[in-house]
Amino acid sequence: MLKSISNLGIKLSKKEQRQITGGFWPRTAQACALCGGEWEAPLCALPYNSPCI
């Protein structure tokens, strides 16, 4: 499906791309906490059931 969408010939914003590919990876300690992860600067360890992935 992603390949089909990629061939539409239109440019998607980063937000639209994240919606298609399944979310985002937290980049701050606060965002990591909201996703239920553990912050270890500069990375966030997310659990398998995080709503952010």
Short mmCIF file of N, CA, C and O in Angstrom, two decimals, residues 2-23:
data_model
loop_
_atom_site.label_atom_id
_atom_site.label_comp_id
_atom_site.label_asym_id
_atom_site.label_seq_id
_atom_site.Cartn_x
_atom_site.Cartn_y
_atom_site.Cartn_z
N LEU A 2 1.92 1.25 0.83
CA LEU A 2 2.79 2.41 0.89
C LEU A 2 3.41 2.69 -0.47
O LEU A 2 3.52 3.83 -0.89
N LYS A 3 3.80 1.64 -1.19
CA LYS A 3 4.38 1.81 -2.52
C LYS A 3 3.37 2.44 -3.47
O LYS A 3 3.70 3.31 -4.26
N SER A 4 2.11 2.03 -3.39
CA SER A 4 1.07 2.60 -4.23
C SER A 4 0.87 4.07 -3.93
O SER A 4 0.71 4.89 -4.84
N ILE A 5 0.89 4.42 -2.65
CA ILE A 5 0.72 5.81 -2.26
C ILE A 5 1.91 6.63 -2.72
O ILE A 5 1.77 7.76 -3.17
N SER A 6 3.10 6.04 -2.66
CA SER A 6 4.31 6.75 -3.06
C SER A 6 4.31 7.09 -4.55
O SER A 6 4.96 8.03 -4.97
N ASN A 7 3.58 6.35 -5.34
CA ASN A 7 3.56 6.56 -6.79
C ASN A 7 2.44 7.48 -7.25
O ASN A 7 2.17 7.56 -8.44
N LEU A 8 1.79 8.18 -6.35
CA LEU A 8 0.70 9.07 -6.73
C LEU A 8 1.17 10.32 -7.44
O LEU A 8 0.39 10.97 -8.13
N GLY A 9 2.40 10.70 -7.27
CA GLY A 9 2.92 11.88 -7.95
C GLY A 9 2.70 13.17 -7.19
O GLY A 9 2.84 14.25 -7.76
N ILE A 10 2.34 13.10 -5.91
CA ILE A 10 2.19 14.30 -5.10
C ILE A 10 3.17 14.24 -3.94
O ILE A 10 3.57 13.17 -3.52
N LYS A 11 3.54 15.40 -3.45
CA LYS A 11 4.48 15.47 -2.33
C LYS A 11 3.69 15.62 -1.04
O LYS A 11 2.85 16.50 -0.91
N LEU A 12 3.97 14.73 -0.09
CA LEU A 12 3.29 14.75 1.20
C LEU A 12 4.14 15.48 2.23
O LEU A 12 5.37 15.42 2.18
N SER A 13 3.47 16.13 3.17
CA SER A 13 4.19 16.78 4.26
C SER A 13 4.73 15.71 5.21
O SER A 13 4.32 14.54 5.16
N LYS A 14 5.64 16.09 6.10
CA LYS A 14 6.19 15.14 7.07
C LYS A 14 5.08 14.56 7.95
O LYS A 14 5.08 13.39 8.28
N LYS A 15 4.11 15.39 8.33
CA LYS A 15 3.00 14.93 9.16
C LYS A 15 2.19 13.87 8.43
O LYS A 15 1.84 12.84 8.99
N GLU A 16 1.91 14.11 7.15
CA GLU A 16 1.16 13.13 6.36
C GLU A 16 1.94 11.84 6.19
O GLU A 16 1.38 10.75 6.24
N GLN A 17 3.26 11.96 6.01
CA GLN A 17 4.10 10.77 5.87
C GLN A 17 4.08 9.93 7.15
O GLN A 17 4.00 8.71 7.09
N ARG A 18 4.12 10.59 8.32
CA ARG A 18 4.09 9.87 9.60
C ARG A 18 2.76 9.14 9.77
O ARG A 18 2.71 8.05 10.32
N GLN A 19 1.67 9.75 9.33
CA GLN A 19 0.36 9.10 9.45
C GLN A 19 0.32 7.81 8.64
O GLN A 19 -0.28 6.83 9.05
N ILE A 20 0.98 7.79 7.50
CA ILE A 20 0.98 6.61 6.65
C ILE A 20 1.91 5.55 7.20
O ILE A 20 1.58 4.38 7.24
N THR A 21 3.09 5.96 7.65
CA THR A 21 4.09 4.99 8.08
C THR A 21 3.93 4.54 9.52
O THR A 21 4.61 3.63 9.95
N GLY A 22 3.05 5.16 10.30
CA GLY A 22 2.75 4.60 11.61
C GLY A 22 3.20 5.38 12.82
O GLY A 22 3.44 4.78 13.86
N GLY A 23 3.32 6.67 12.78
CA GLY A 23 3.62 7.41 13.98
C GLY A 23 4.92 8.16 13.95
O GLY A 23 5.41 8.52 12.91
#
